[in-house]
Short mmCIF file of N, CA, C and O in Angstrom, two decimals:
data_model
loop_
_atom_site.label_atom_id
_atom_site.label_comp_id
_atom_site.label_asym_id
_atom_site.label_seq_id
_atom_site.Cartn_x
_atom_site.Cartn_y
_atom_site.Cartn_z
N UNK R 1 0.90 -1.15 0.07
CA UNK R 1 0.02 -0.03 0.01
C UNK R 1 0.98 1.17 -0.02
O UNK R 1 2.09 1.19 0.24
N UNK R 2 0.21 2.37 -0.26
CA UNK R 2 1.17 3.62 -0.26
C UNK R 2 1.68 3.85 1.11
O UNK R 2 1.37 3.35 2.07
N UNK R 3 2.66 4.79 1.13
CA UNK R 3 3.31 5.20 2.28
C UNK R 3 2.37 6.06 3.14
O UNK R 3 1.59 6.85 2.64
N UNK R 4 2.45 5.88 4.47
CA UNK R 4 1.64 6.75 5.23
C UNK R 4 2.39 8.11 5.52
O UNK R 4 3.57 8.11 5.71
N UNK R 5 1.66 9.23 5.50
CA UNK R 5 2.30 10.58 5.66
C UNK R 5 1.98 10.91 7.09
O UNK R 5 1.38 10.10 7.85
N UNK R 6 2.61 12.04 7.50
CA UNK R 6 2.35 12.52 8.89
C UNK R 6 0.82 12.61 9.19
O UNK R 6 0.38 12.36 10.36
N UNK R 7 0.06 12.99 8.19
CA UNK R 7 -1.42 13.09 8.60
C UNK R 7 -2.19 11.86 8.42
O UNK R 7 -3.38 11.68 8.50
N UNK R 8 -1.48 10.68 8.23
CA UNK R 8 -1.92 9.34 8.23
C UNK R 8 -2.81 9.06 7.00
O UNK R 8 -3.41 8.09 6.93
N UNK R 9 -2.72 9.78 6.01
CA UNK R 9 -3.38 9.50 4.74
C UNK R 9 -2.35 8.64 3.95
O UNK R 9 -1.17 8.67 4.07
N UNK R 10 -2.94 7.72 3.08
CA UNK R 10 -2.26 6.97 2.33
C UNK R 10 -1.73 7.62 0.99
O UNK R 10 -2.62 8.04 0.25
N UNK R 11 -0.45 7.66 0.68
CA UNK R 11 0.07 8.37 -0.46
C UNK R 11 0.03 7.37 -1.50
O UNK R 11 0.30 6.18 -1.49
N UNK R 12 -0.51 7.90 -2.79
CA UNK R 12 -0.62 7.01 -3.90
C UNK R 12 0.75 6.76 -4.52
O UNK R 12 1.62 7.57 -4.75
N UNK R 13 0.94 5.43 -4.66
CA UNK R 13 2.20 4.95 -5.26
C UNK R 13 2.14 4.19 -6.46
O UNK R 13 2.77 3.20 -6.73
N UNK R 14 1.15 4.63 -7.41
CA UNK R 14 0.91 3.84 -8.62
C UNK R 14 2.04 4.14 -9.53
O UNK R 14 2.45 5.30 -9.68
N UNK R 15 2.29 3.16 -10.34
CA UNK R 15 3.37 3.31 -11.35
C UNK R 15 2.71 3.35 -12.85
O UNK R 15 1.48 3.55 -12.92
N UNK R 16 3.45 3.07 -13.77
CA UNK R 16 2.98 2.91 -15.09
C UNK R 16 1.79 1.93 -15.29
O UNK R 16 1.84 0.94 -14.58
N UNK R 17 0.77 2.28 -15.97
CA UNK R 17 -0.39 1.44 -16.07
C UNK R 17 -1.40 1.48 -14.98
O UNK R 17 -2.38 0.90 -14.96
N UNK R 18 -1.06 2.45 -14.05
CA UNK R 18 -2.00 2.64 -12.96
C UNK R 18 -1.95 1.54 -11.80
O UNK R 18 -2.60 1.53 -10.93
N UNK R 19 -0.86 0.60 -11.92
CA UNK R 19 -0.80 -0.41 -10.91
C UNK R 19 0.12 0.09 -9.81
O UNK R 19 1.09 0.79 -10.10
N UNK R 20 -0.10 -0.38 -8.56
CA UNK R 20 0.63 0.06 -7.42
C UNK R 20 2.18 -0.31 -7.62
O UNK R 20 2.42 -1.46 -8.26
N UNK R 21 3.07 0.36 -7.22
CA UNK R 21 4.51 0.08 -7.20
C UNK R 21 4.86 -0.76 -5.94
O UNK R 21 4.73 -0.37 -4.82
N UNK R 22 5.37 -1.99 -6.23
CA UNK R 22 5.64 -2.85 -5.17
C UNK R 22 7.18 -3.08 -4.99
O UNK R 22 7.65 -4.04 -4.39
N UNK R 23 7.94 -2.17 -5.62
CA UNK R 23 9.44 -2.35 -5.56
C UNK R 23 10.02 -2.34 -4.20
O UNK R 23 10.91 -2.95 -4.02
N UNK R 24 9.32 -1.71 -3.24
CA UNK R 24 9.84 -1.72 -1.93
C UNK R 24 9.85 -3.08 -1.31
O UNK R 24 10.48 -3.38 -0.26
N UNK R 25 9.14 -4.01 -1.92
CA UNK R 25 9.17 -5.36 -1.41
C UNK R 25 10.15 -6.25 -1.96
O UNK R 25 10.50 -7.44 -1.48
N UNK R 26 11.04 -5.79 -2.87
CA UNK R 26 12.10 -6.57 -3.52
C UNK R 26 13.12 -7.12 -2.48
O UNK R 26 13.56 -8.22 -2.49
N UNK R 27 13.59 -6.27 -1.52
CA UNK R 27 14.57 -6.75 -0.52
C UNK R 27 13.83 -7.94 0.33
O UNK R 27 14.56 -8.98 0.52
N UNK R 28 12.67 -7.83 0.63
CA UNK R 28 11.95 -9.00 1.41
C UNK R 28 11.89 -10.22 0.36
O UNK R 28 12.00 -11.44 0.98
N UNK R 29 11.60 -10.00 -0.88
CA UNK R 29 11.50 -11.11 -1.72
C UNK R 29 12.90 -11.79 -1.94
O UNK R 29 12.96 -13.05 -1.92
N UNK R 30 13.93 -10.94 -2.00
CA UNK R 30 15.22 -11.47 -2.12
C UNK R 30 15.66 -12.29 -0.92
O UNK R 30 16.34 -13.41 -0.97
N UNK R 31 15.20 -11.81 0.18
CA UNK R 31 15.50 -12.51 1.55
C UNK R 31 14.86 -13.90 1.48
O UNK R 31 15.38 -14.93 1.76
N UNK R 32 13.47 -13.95 0.89
CA UNK R 32 12.88 -15.27 0.95
C UNK R 32 13.52 -16.16 -0.10
O UNK R 32 13.71 -17.29 0.05
N UNK R 33 13.95 -15.57 -1.15
CA UNK R 33 14.70 -16.37 -2.25
C UNK R 33 16.03 -16.92 -1.69
O UNK R 33 16.35 -18.05 -1.91
N UNK R 34 16.69 -16.16 -0.74
CA UNK R 34 17.84 -16.65 -0.14
C UNK R 34 17.45 -17.89 0.74
O UNK R 34 18.27 -18.85 0.84
N UNK R 35 16.44 -17.86 1.38
CA UNK R 35 15.89 -18.85 2.27
C UNK R 35 15.58 -20.17 1.40
O UNK R 35 15.95 -21.32 1.94
N UNK R 36 15.00 -20.10 0.31
CA UNK R 36 14.75 -21.18 -0.60
C UNK R 36 16.08 -21.63 -1.09
O UNK R 36 16.28 -22.84 -1.16
N UNK R 37 16.96 -20.84 -1.51
CA UNK R 37 18.32 -21.31 -1.82
C UNK R 37 19.06 -21.97 -0.72
O UNK R 37 19.71 -23.11 -0.98
N UNK R 38 18.73 -21.64 0.46
CA UNK R 38 19.41 -22.28 1.59
C UNK R 38 18.86 -23.80 1.70
O UNK R 38 19.52 -24.65 2.14
N UNK R 39 17.55 -23.84 1.51
CA UNK R 39 16.84 -25.12 1.54
C UNK R 39 17.59 -26.07 0.51
O UNK R 39 17.87 -27.25 0.89
N UNK R 40 17.69 -25.62 -0.67
CA UNK R 40 18.31 -26.37 -1.75
C UNK R 40 19.68 -26.88 -1.30
O UNK R 40 20.05 -28.00 -1.47
N UNK R 41 20.47 -25.95 -0.76
CA UNK R 41 21.83 -26.21 -0.26
C UNK R 41 21.84 -27.21 0.80
O UNK R 41 22.53 -28.17 0.77
N UNK R 42 20.79 -27.11 1.80
CA UNK R 42 20.67 -28.12 2.84
C UNK R 42 20.41 -29.47 2.31
O UNK R 42 20.79 -30.54 2.81
N UNK R 43 19.52 -29.63 1.28
CA UNK R 43 19.12 -30.85 0.64
C UNK R 43 20.46 -31.44 0.06
O UNK R 43 20.64 -32.63 0.14
N UNK R 44 21.13 -30.72 -0.77
CA UNK R 44 22.37 -31.18 -1.34
C UNK R 44 23.33 -31.72 -0.35
O UNK R 44 24.02 -32.71 -0.50
N UNK R 45 23.38 -31.02 0.81
CA UNK R 45 24.30 -31.45 1.88
C UNK R 45 23.82 -32.46 2.71
O UNK R 45 24.45 -32.85 3.72
N UNK R 46 22.59 -32.89 2.45
CA UNK R 46 21.96 -33.97 3.22
C UNK R 46 21.91 -33.66 4.79
O UNK R 46 22.11 -34.44 5.59
N UNK R 47 21.48 -32.45 5.03
CA UNK R 47 21.26 -31.88 6.42
C UNK R 47 20.14 -32.64 6.95
O UNK R 47 19.19 -33.28 6.41
N UNK R 48 20.05 -32.43 8.32
CA UNK R 48 19.03 -33.04 9.22
C UNK R 48 17.72 -32.56 8.83
O UNK R 48 17.44 -31.39 8.57
N UNK R 49 16.66 -33.60 8.63
CA UNK R 49 15.37 -33.22 8.12
C UNK R 49 14.66 -32.10 8.83
O UNK R 49 14.13 -31.13 8.21
N UNK R 50 14.62 -32.20 10.26
CA UNK R 50 13.91 -31.01 10.96
C UNK R 50 14.60 -29.60 10.60
O UNK R 50 13.86 -28.58 10.52
N UNK R 51 15.83 -29.59 10.38
CA UNK R 51 16.46 -28.36 10.00
C UNK R 51 15.94 -27.82 8.60
O UNK R 51 15.74 -26.59 8.51
N UNK R 52 15.77 -28.71 7.73
CA UNK R 52 15.26 -28.35 6.45
C UNK R 52 13.90 -27.89 6.66
O UNK R 52 13.52 -26.83 5.91
N UNK R 53 13.17 -28.65 7.40
CA UNK R 53 11.61 -28.21 7.49
C UNK R 53 11.67 -26.79 8.24
O UNK R 53 10.85 -26.00 7.75
N UNK R 54 12.47 -26.63 9.16
CA UNK R 54 12.58 -25.21 9.75
C UNK R 54 12.80 -24.15 8.74
O UNK R 54 12.15 -23.08 8.76
N UNK R 55 13.67 -24.43 7.88
CA UNK R 55 14.07 -23.44 6.89
C UNK R 55 12.91 -23.28 5.80
O UNK R 55 12.67 -22.06 5.31
N UNK R 56 12.35 -24.40 5.48
CA UNK R 56 11.12 -24.28 4.54
C UNK R 56 10.05 -23.50 5.20
O UNK R 56 9.40 -22.64 4.56
N UNK R 57 9.74 -23.65 6.48
CA UNK R 57 8.76 -22.85 7.14
C UNK R 57 8.96 -21.36 7.18
O UNK R 57 8.21 -20.61 7.00
N UNK R 58 10.34 -21.11 7.34
CA UNK R 58 10.78 -19.64 7.33
C UNK R 58 10.50 -19.01 5.87
O UNK R 58 10.03 -17.97 5.91
N UNK R 59 10.87 -19.76 4.94
CA UNK R 59 10.73 -19.27 3.62
C UNK R 59 9.21 -19.07 3.36
O UNK R 59 8.77 -18.12 2.73
N UNK R 60 8.34 -20.01 3.74
CA UNK R 60 6.92 -20.05 3.45
C UNK R 60 6.40 -18.82 4.28
O UNK R 60 5.49 -18.07 3.70
N UNK R 61 6.76 -18.70 5.45
CA UNK R 61 6.22 -17.49 6.20
C UNK R 61 6.59 -16.23 5.59
O UNK R 61 5.71 -15.31 5.62
N UNK R 62 7.80 -16.08 5.12
CA UNK R 62 8.18 -14.79 4.46
C UNK R 62 7.31 -14.61 3.14
O UNK R 62 6.99 -13.43 2.89
N UNK R 63 7.11 -15.64 2.33
CA UNK R 63 6.33 -15.51 1.26
C UNK R 63 4.82 -15.19 1.50
O UNK R 63 4.25 -14.32 0.83
N UNK R 64 4.34 -15.81 2.54
CA UNK R 64 2.90 -15.45 2.96
C UNK R 64 2.88 -14.07 3.47
O UNK R 64 1.83 -13.35 3.16
N UNK R 65 3.81 -13.52 4.11
CA UNK R 65 3.77 -12.12 4.55
C UNK R 65 3.84 -11.21 3.40
O UNK R 65 3.10 -10.14 3.34
N UNK R 66 4.58 -11.62 2.34
CA UNK R 66 4.71 -10.69 1.10
C UNK R 66 3.44 -10.68 0.30
O UNK R 66 2.92 -9.65 0.03
N UNK R 67 2.77 -11.81 0.41
CA UNK R 67 1.44 -12.05 -0.28
C UNK R 67 0.47 -11.15 0.38
O UNK R 67 -0.31 -10.50 -0.21
N UNK R 68 0.43 -11.18 1.83
CA UNK R 68 -0.47 -10.41 2.52
C UNK R 68 -0.27 -8.80 2.24
O UNK R 68 -1.23 -8.09 2.08
N UNK R 69 0.97 -8.39 2.09
CA UNK R 69 1.29 -7.10 1.86
C UNK R 69 0.81 -6.64 0.54
O UNK R 69 0.09 -5.62 0.29
N UNK R 70 0.99 -7.53 -0.66
CA UNK R 70 0.46 -7.23 -1.83
C UNK R 70 -0.98 -7.19 -1.96
O UNK R 70 -1.68 -6.32 -2.54
N UNK R 71 -1.67 -8.12 -1.22
CA UNK R 71 -3.21 -8.16 -1.14
C UNK R 71 -3.64 -6.92 -0.54
O UNK R 71 -4.65 -6.29 -0.98
N UNK R 72 -2.99 -6.48 0.54
CA UNK R 72 -3.44 -5.27 1.26
C UNK R 72 -3.33 -4.01 0.30
O UNK R 72 -4.32 -3.19 0.28
N UNK R 73 -2.30 -3.99 -0.46
CA UNK R 73 -2.19 -2.87 -1.39
C UNK R 73 -3.31 -3.00 -2.46
O UNK R 73 -3.91 -2.09 -2.95
N UNK R 74 -3.54 -4.19 -3.03
CA UNK R 74 -4.50 -4.42 -4.07
C UNK R 74 -5.92 -3.95 -3.46
O UNK R 74 -6.58 -3.29 -4.18
N UNK R 75 -6.19 -4.31 -2.26
CA UNK R 75 -7.49 -3.94 -1.63
C UNK R 75 -7.55 -2.43 -1.48
O UNK R 75 -8.59 -1.85 -1.86
N UNK R 76 -6.57 -1.88 -1.06
CA UNK R 76 -6.46 -0.46 -0.69
C UNK R 76 -6.38 0.46 -1.90
O UNK R 76 -6.77 1.59 -1.85
N UNK R 77 -5.92 -0.08 -3.06
CA UNK R 77 -5.79 0.82 -4.25
C UNK R 77 -6.79 0.38 -5.31
O UNK R 77 -7.72 0.91 -5.69
N UNK R 78 -6.47 -0.87 -5.84
CA UNK R 78 -7.11 -1.29 -7.16
C UNK R 78 -8.70 -1.54 -6.83
O UNK R 78 -9.49 -1.04 -7.51
N UNK R 79 -8.89 -2.39 -5.68
CA UNK R 79 -10.34 -2.64 -5.50
C UNK R 79 -11.02 -1.36 -5.03
O UNK R 79 -12.19 -1.20 -5.37
N UNK R 80 -10.40 -0.56 -4.18
CA UNK R 80 -11.09 0.65 -3.70
C UNK R 80 -11.40 1.54 -4.94
O UNK R 80 -12.42 2.08 -4.94
N UNK R 81 -10.33 1.76 -5.81
CA UNK R 81 -10.62 2.54 -6.96
C UNK R 81 -11.73 2.00 -7.78
O UNK R 81 -12.58 2.78 -8.27
N UNK R 82 -11.92 0.70 -8.02
CA UNK R 82 -13.04 0.05 -8.69
C UNK R 82 -14.39 0.43 -8.14
O UNK R 82 -15.35 0.67 -8.70
N UNK R 83 -14.47 0.29 -6.77
CA UNK R 83 -15.65 0.48 -6.04
C UNK R 83 -15.96 2.06 -6.05
O UNK R 83 -17.16 2.32 -6.13
N UNK R 84 -14.98 2.95 -6.12
CA UNK R 84 -15.38 4.26 -6.18
C UNK R 84 -15.62 4.76 -7.56
O UNK R 84 -16.13 5.88 -7.71
N UNK R 85 -15.28 3.87 -8.49
CA UNK R 85 -15.49 4.35 -9.94
C UNK R 85 -16.94 4.46 -10.42
O UNK R 85 -17.24 5.06 -11.33
N UNK R 86 -17.85 4.07 -9.61
CA UNK R 86 -19.25 3.94 -9.88
C UNK R 86 -19.61 3.16 -11.20
O UNK R 86 -20.61 3.18 -11.78
N UNK R 87 -18.56 2.37 -11.59
CA UNK R 87 -18.81 1.37 -12.75
C UNK R 87 -19.05 0.07 -12.12
O UNK R 87 -18.21 -0.57 -11.51
N UNK R 88 -20.31 -0.34 -12.23
CA UNK R 88 -20.67 -1.67 -11.69
C UNK R 88 -19.92 -2.77 -12.28
O UNK R 88 -19.54 -3.73 -11.68
N UNK R 89 -19.61 -2.63 -13.62
CA UNK R 89 -18.82 -3.72 -14.31
C UNK R 89 -17.35 -3.89 -13.69
O UNK R 89 -16.87 -4.89 -13.59
N UNK R 90 -16.83 -2.63 -13.42
CA UNK R 90 -15.46 -2.69 -12.93
C UNK R 90 -15.49 -3.21 -11.48
O UNK R 90 -14.53 -4.01 -11.08
N UNK R 91 -16.42 -2.94 -10.68
CA UNK R 91 -16.52 -3.38 -9.29
C UNK R 91 -16.72 -4.87 -9.32
O UNK R 91 -16.15 -5.57 -8.66
N UNK R 92 -17.65 -5.33 -10.26
CA UNK R 92 -17.92 -6.85 -10.32
C UNK R 92 -16.68 -7.53 -10.80
O UNK R 92 -16.44 -8.64 -10.34
N UNK R 93 -15.99 -6.92 -11.75
CA UNK R 93 -14.64 -7.60 -12.12
C UNK R 93 -13.71 -7.74 -11.04
O UNK R 93 -13.09 -8.95 -10.88
N UNK R 94 -13.51 -6.72 -10.08
CA UNK R 94 -12.63 -6.97 -9.03
C UNK R 94 -13.12 -7.89 -7.99
O UNK R 94 -12.34 -8.71 -7.40
N UNK R 95 -14.32 -7.93 -7.75
CA UNK R 95 -14.98 -8.93 -6.79
C UNK R 95 -14.66 -10.31 -7.38
O UNK R 95 -14.20 -11.15 -6.61
N UNK R 96 -14.93 -10.70 -8.67
CA UNK R 96 -14.75 -11.81 -9.28
C UNK R 96 -13.26 -12.26 -9.24
O UNK R 96 -12.84 -13.46 -8.99
N UNK R 97 -12.37 -11.26 -9.38
CA UNK R 97 -10.93 -11.57 -9.31
C UNK R 97 -10.55 -12.17 -7.96
O UNK R 97 -9.76 -13.00 -7.79
N UNK R 98 -11.07 -11.42 -6.85
CA UNK R 98 -10.70 -11.73 -5.46
C UNK R 98 -11.35 -13.31 -5.29
O UNK R 98 -10.57 -13.99 -4.55
N UNK R 99 -12.60 -13.50 -5.75
CA UNK R 99 -13.11 -14.86 -5.52
C UNK R 99 -12.19 -15.89 -6.14
O UNK R 99 -11.90 -16.85 -5.56
N UNK R 100 -11.82 -15.59 -7.30
CA UNK R 100 -10.93 -16.62 -8.09
C UNK R 100 -9.63 -16.77 -7.27
O UNK R 100 -9.19 -17.79 -7.04
N UNK R 101 -9.10 -15.62 -6.83
CA UNK R 101 -7.87 -15.61 -6.13
C UNK R 101 -7.93 -16.38 -4.83
O UNK R 101 -7.02 -17.20 -4.59
N UNK R 102 -8.99 -16.13 -4.09
CA UNK R 102 -9.13 -16.88 -2.81
C UNK R 102 -9.44 -18.45 -3.07
O UNK R 102 -8.90 -19.29 -2.34
N UNK R 103 -10.14 -18.81 -4.23
CA UNK R 103 -10.36 -20.11 -4.54
C UNK R 103 -9.03 -20.92 -4.84
O UNK R 103 -8.91 -22.03 -4.44
N UNK R 104 -8.20 -20.21 -5.70
CA UNK R 104 -6.80 -20.83 -5.99
C UNK R 104 -6.14 -20.97 -4.76
O UNK R 104 -5.30 -22.00 -4.76
N UNK R 105 -6.15 -20.11 -3.78
CA UNK R 105 -5.32 -20.22 -2.68
C UNK R 105 -5.68 -21.31 -1.67
O UNK R 105 -4.94 -21.72 -0.96
N UNK R 106 -6.93 -21.91 -1.93
CA UNK R 106 -7.45 -22.98 -0.99
C UNK R 106 -7.49 -24.39 -1.74
O UNK R 106 -7.84 -25.23 -1.18
N UNK R 107 -6.79 -24.36 -2.84
CA UNK R 107 -6.71 -25.68 -3.69
C UNK R 107 -5.54 -26.51 -3.18
O UNK R 107 -4.62 -26.16 -2.63
#
């Protein structure tokens, strides 16, 4: 989501195409990528299974946190904009996107 300013309003951080800018998440994504690389290394080194599982859980938690951040931004910008647009078709489209997204997440 956009950065909060002193007056607690959300600053718009949309980039080209009107989509929010998620570049501030890249360091967190790289950290998760490093955790996944560590899992691969641990497997190649035949490390102890619980240690591998612990590292897998850390990577999974990092990715879930990133997912939640992107979802929060999507709801706060894209979905909110569609609801404010007074276009019933645009609002319906966003609702259907969310339904599909949540269905896929539970498969």
